[in-house]
């Protein structure tokens, strides 16, 4: 029997299992590849062993960052691309690049940079998920970092 796989990630909202895009990437890949994940919701990332999410934990390993987690799953024989032809694999990589380069920046902008959306949707949701007094500080820090990176 394979070692249990435990994924720690941000919780969900708006009908999604997680509002964190990187956590969603890992969850979707695990679902497509048949990896048996147990999802642990953490709503303040320093509760994780490395301070970032998503985090995949097994009996012997702790892996963070989506690319490293997906590579780890592939090494454990959970591969969603196993039955794809070379052309289908290339198409998959092209779609991934398109999503990462075009859609992800738009989503991040909508959530964190667009002021109206940030103050009416993003900040209240994150503040409701993070314990007091950090709920007063952290959403604003993320917002400021996104504004500066524009």
Coordinates of C-alpha atoms in Angstrom, one line a residue:
X1 CA 0.0 0.0 0.0
X2 CA 1.3 3.4 -0.9
X3 CA 2.1 6.0 1.7
X4 CA -0.8 8.4 2.4
X5 CA -0.6 11.7 0.6
X6 CA -1.8 14.7 2.5
X7 CA -2.2 18.1 0.9
X8 CA -2.3 21.3 3.0
X9 CA -3.9 24.2 1.2
X10 CA -6.1 27.3 1.6
X11 CA -9.8 26.7 2.0
X12 CA -12.4 27.3 -0.6
X13 CA -15.1 29.8 -1.3
X14 CA -17.5 30.7 -4.1
X15 CA -18.0 26.9 -4.8
X16 CA -14.3 26.1 -5.3
X17 CA -12.4 23.6 -3.1
X18 CA -9.7 26.3 -2.7
X19 CA -9.4 30.0 -3.6
X20 CA -5.6 29.6 -4.1
X21 CA -4.8 29.0 -7.7
X22 CA -1.6 26.9 -7.0
X23 CA -3.6 24.7 -4.7
X24 CA -6.2 24.2 -7.3
X25 CA -3.6 23.2 -9.8
X26 CA -2.4 20.4 -7.5
X27 CA -5.9 19.3 -6.6
X28 CA -6.9 19.1 -10.3
X29 CA -3.8 17.2 -11.3
X30 CA -4.3 14.7 -8.4
X31 CA -7.9 14.2 -9.5
X32 CA -7.0 13.6 -13.1
X33 CA -4.1 11.2 -12.2
X34 CA -6.0 9.3 -9.6
X35 CA -3.7 10.2 -6.7
X36 CA -5.4 9.6 -3.4
X37 CA -5.0 12.9 -1.6
X38 CA -6.3 13.8 1.8
X39 CA -6.9 17.6 1.8
X40 CA -6.2 19.6 5.0
X41 CA -7.5 23.1 4.9
X42 CA -5.2 25.7 6.6
X43 CA -6.3 29.3 6.5
X44 CA -3.1 30.9 7.7
X45 CA 0.0 29.6 5.9
X46 CA 2.5 29.6 8.7
X47 CA 0.6 26.7 10.3
X48 CA 2.2 24.7 7.4
X49 CA 5.6 23.2 8.0
X50 CA 7.3 25.6 5.5
X51 CA 5.1 28.6 5.6
X52 CA 3.7 28.3 2.1
X53 CA 1.0 26.4 0.4
X54 CA 0.3 24.0 -1.1
X55 CA 2.3 21.5 0.9
X56 CA 2.3 17.8 0.1
X57 CA 3.2 15.6 3.0
X58 CA 3.9 11.8 3.0
X59 CA 5.5 9.6 5.6
X60 CA 9.0 10.4 4.3
X61 CA 8.7 13.7 2.4
X62 CA 7.4 17.3 2.6
X63 CA 7.1 18.9 -0.8
X64 CA 6.0 22.5 -1.6
X65 CA 5.5 24.4 -4.8
X66 CA 3.1 23.1 -7.4
X67 CA 5.8 22.1 -10.0
X68 CA 7.7 20.1 -7.4
X69 CA 4.5 18.5 -6.1
X70 CA 3.4 17.4 -9.6
X71 CA 6.9 16.0 -10.3
X72 CA 6.7 14.1 -7.0
X73 CA 3.3 12.7 -8.0
X74 CA 4.7 11.6 -11.4
X75 CA 7.6 9.8 -9.6
X76 CA 5.0 8.0 -7.5
X77 CA 3.3 6.7 -10.7
X78 CA 0.4 9.2 -10.6
X79 CA 0.7 10.7 -14.1
X80 CA -2.3 12.4 -15.8
X81 CA -0.4 12.6 -19.1
X82 CA 0.6 8.9 -19.4
X83 CA -1.8 8.0 -22.2
X84 CA -1.5 11.2 -24.3
X85 CA 0.2 11.2 -27.7
X86 CA 3.1 13.5 -28.3
X87 CA 0.9 16.0 -30.1
X88 CA -1.6 15.9 -27.2
X89 CA 1.2 16.4 -24.7
X90 CA 2.5 19.4 -26.7
X91 CA -1.0 20.8 -26.8
X92 CA -1.3 20.4 -23.0
X93 CA 2.0 22.3 -22.4
X94 CA 0.8 25.1 -24.8
X95 CA -2.5 25.4 -22.9
X96 CA -0.7 25.5 -19.5
X97 CA 1.6 28.2 -20.8
X98 CA -1.3 30.2 -22.1
X99 CA -3.2 29.9 -18.8
X100 CA -0.1 30.9 -16.8
X101 CA 0.9 33.8 -19.0
X102 CA -2.5 35.3 -19.8
X103 CA -5.3 34.1 -17.5
X104 CA -3.4 34.0 -14.2
X105 CA -2.3 37.6 -14.3
X106 CA -5.8 38.7 -15.2
X107 CA -7.3 36.7 -12.2
X108 CA -4.7 38.1 -9.8
X109 CA -5.3 41.6 -11.1
X110 CA -9.1 41.1 -10.6
X111 CA -8.7 39.8 -7.1
X112 CA -5.9 41.9 -5.7
X113 CA -5.3 45.1 -7.8
X114 CA -8.8 46.2 -8.9
X115 CA -9.8 48.3 -5.9
X116 CA -13.5 47.8 -6.0
X117 CA -13.3 44.0 -6.2
X118 CA -10.6 43.9 -3.6
X119 CA -12.6 45.9 -1.0
X120 CA -15.9 44.2 -1.7
X121 CA -14.9 40.6 -2.4
X122 CA -11.3 39.6 -1.8
X123 CA -10.5 41.4 1.5
X124 CA -13.7 40.4 3.3
X125 CA -13.3 36.8 2.2
X126 CA -9.7 36.5 3.3
X127 CA -10.4 38.4 6.5
X128 CA -13.2 36.0 7.3
X129 CA -10.8 33.0 6.9
X130 CA -7.8 34.4 8.9
X131 CA -7.9 34.6 12.7
X132 CA -8.0 37.9 14.4
X133 CA -5.8 40.1 14.6
X134 CA -4.0 38.9 11.5
X135 CA -7.2 39.2 9.5
X136 CA -6.7 43.0 9.8
X137 CA -3.1 42.9 8.5
X138 CA -2.5 40.1 6.0
X139 CA -5.1 40.9 3.3
X140 CA -3.8 44.5 3.1
X141 CA -0.2 43.3 2.9
X142 CA -0.9 41.1 0.0
X143 CA -2.9 43.9 -1.6
X144 CA 0.0 46.3 -1.3
X145 CA 2.5 43.8 -2.7
X146 CA 0.3 43.2 -5.7
X147 CA -0.1 47.0 -6.3
X148 CA 3.7 47.5 -6.1
X149 CA 4.4 44.6 -8.5
X150 CA 2.2 46.2 -11.2

